[in-house]
Short mmCIF file of C-alpha atoms in Angstrom, two decimals:
data_model
loop_
_atom_site.label_atom_id
_atom_site.label_comp_id
_atom_site.label_asym_id
_atom_site.label_seq_id
_atom_site.Cartn_x
_atom_site.Cartn_y
_atom_site.Cartn_z
CA SER A 26 59.42 46.39 161.10
CA ARG A 27 62.46 48.78 161.52
CA LEU A 28 64.48 50.72 159.35
CA TYR A 29 68.01 51.98 160.71
CA ASN A 30 69.78 54.80 158.98
CA ARG A 31 73.00 56.94 160.18
CA ARG A 32 70.43 59.70 161.67
CA GLY A 33 68.13 57.54 163.47
CA SER A 34 65.66 54.57 163.18
CA SER A 35 62.17 54.36 161.80
CA GLY A 36 59.20 51.61 162.69
CA ILE A 37 56.19 50.59 161.72
CA ASN A 38 53.85 49.44 164.28
CA ALA A 39 51.18 46.95 163.28
CA GLU A 40 49.67 46.54 166.28
CA TYR A 41 45.80 47.00 166.38
CA GLY A 42 44.56 49.89 168.73
CA VAL A 43 47.82 51.58 168.82
CA ALA A 44 47.55 54.02 165.98
CA SER A 45 45.18 56.95 166.41
CA CYS A 46 41.70 57.12 164.68
CA GLY A 47 41.24 53.68 164.45
CA LEU A 48 43.94 53.18 161.54
CA ARG A 49 45.68 49.77 161.78
CA HIS A 50 49.35 51.18 161.43
CA SER A 51 51.50 53.77 163.01
CA VAL A 52 54.81 54.87 162.13
CA LEU A 53 57.38 56.32 164.65
CA SER A 54 60.73 57.76 163.84
CA LEU A 55 63.41 58.57 166.09
CA SER A 56 66.29 60.82 164.93
CA ASN A 57 69.25 62.48 166.27
CA SER A 58 70.35 65.67 164.31
CA THR A 59 73.19 68.66 165.12
CA ALA A 60 70.38 70.70 162.85
CA ILE A 61 69.24 72.08 166.16
CA ARG A 62 72.69 74.30 166.28
CA TYR A 63 71.37 76.63 163.73
CA THR A 64 68.35 77.37 165.97
CA PHE A 65 70.49 78.15 168.73
CA GLU A 66 72.70 80.39 166.51
CA GLY A 67 69.85 82.46 165.79
CA LEU A 68 68.39 82.49 169.42
CA ARG A 69 71.96 83.46 170.64
CA GLU A 70 71.99 86.34 167.80
CA ARG A 71 68.62 87.90 168.43
CA PHE A 72 69.33 87.35 172.40
CA SER A 73 72.73 89.27 172.15
CA ARG A 74 71.06 92.15 170.53
CA LEU A 75 68.60 92.34 173.20
CA TYR A 76 70.77 91.95 175.87
CA ASN A 77 73.54 94.44 174.75
CA ARG A 78 71.13 97.40 174.56
CA ARG A 79 69.83 95.78 178.28
CA ALA A 80 66.22 95.85 176.27
CA HIS A 81 63.67 94.01 178.74
CA LEU A 82 66.00 92.84 181.10
CA HIS A 83 64.13 94.51 183.96
CA HIS A 84 61.40 92.13 183.20
CA TYR A 85 63.43 89.21 184.25
CA LEU A 86 65.19 90.95 187.16
CA ASN A 87 61.97 91.88 188.99
CA VAL A 88 61.35 87.92 189.07
CA ASP A 89 62.05 86.68 192.91
CA GLY A 90 65.59 85.32 192.55
CA MET A 91 66.42 86.07 189.38
CA GLU A 92 69.84 88.14 189.12
CA ALA A 93 71.87 89.31 185.89
CA GLU A 94 74.43 86.80 186.65
CA GLN A 95 72.22 84.10 186.04
CA VAL A 96 71.13 85.58 182.71
CA GLU A 97 74.83 85.56 181.56
CA ALA A 98 75.22 81.90 182.80
CA ALA A 99 72.22 81.16 180.49
CA TYR A 100 74.00 82.79 177.46
CA GLU A 101 77.21 80.79 178.37
CA SER A 102 75.52 77.69 178.60
CA LEU A 103 74.01 78.40 175.17
CA ASN A 104 77.44 79.20 173.59
CA ASN A 105 78.73 75.78 175.11
CA GLN A 106 75.72 74.23 173.51
CA ILE A 107 76.11 75.56 170.34
CA ALA A 108 80.37 74.47 170.58
CA LEU A 109 79.12 71.13 171.50
CA TYR A 110 76.97 70.38 168.65
CA SER A 111 79.75 72.30 166.11
CA GLU A 112 81.78 69.44 167.50
CA MET A 113 79.52 66.93 167.05
CA GLU A 114 79.08 67.66 163.39
CA SER A 115 82.70 68.09 162.35
CA ALA A 116 83.12 64.70 163.87
CA GLU A 117 83.44 61.44 162.16
CA PRO A 118 80.64 59.01 162.48
CA LEU A 119 80.98 55.92 164.57
CA ASP A 120 80.51 52.74 163.16
CA ILE A 121 77.58 51.05 164.99
CA VAL A 122 76.57 47.61 164.97
CA LYS A 123 73.25 47.27 164.20
CA PRO A 124 70.83 44.99 165.63
CA CYS A 125 69.30 42.11 163.93
CA VAL A 126 65.77 41.67 163.47
CA ILE A 127 64.67 37.96 163.21
#
């Protein structure tokens, strides 16, 4: 059986042998959330403090092929992800037709 909600779906698997430890049932939950944005924001804040002082940067620049521009590109990519998650968080939810289980 499956349960659907706005954030994802959950299901109970009754097939024998699928669950670990010899149990007869297992539960699977798939969810989609923008909550990771807060983790990314914390990461950006910590990275900014270190990067502004150029702390530990020489360790990364000593790696073959790594350049300061790549570090800055990664920082911009993180900013873009945060902006995208913020945009999704403020968007109206979609009306999704839920499949029927017969």
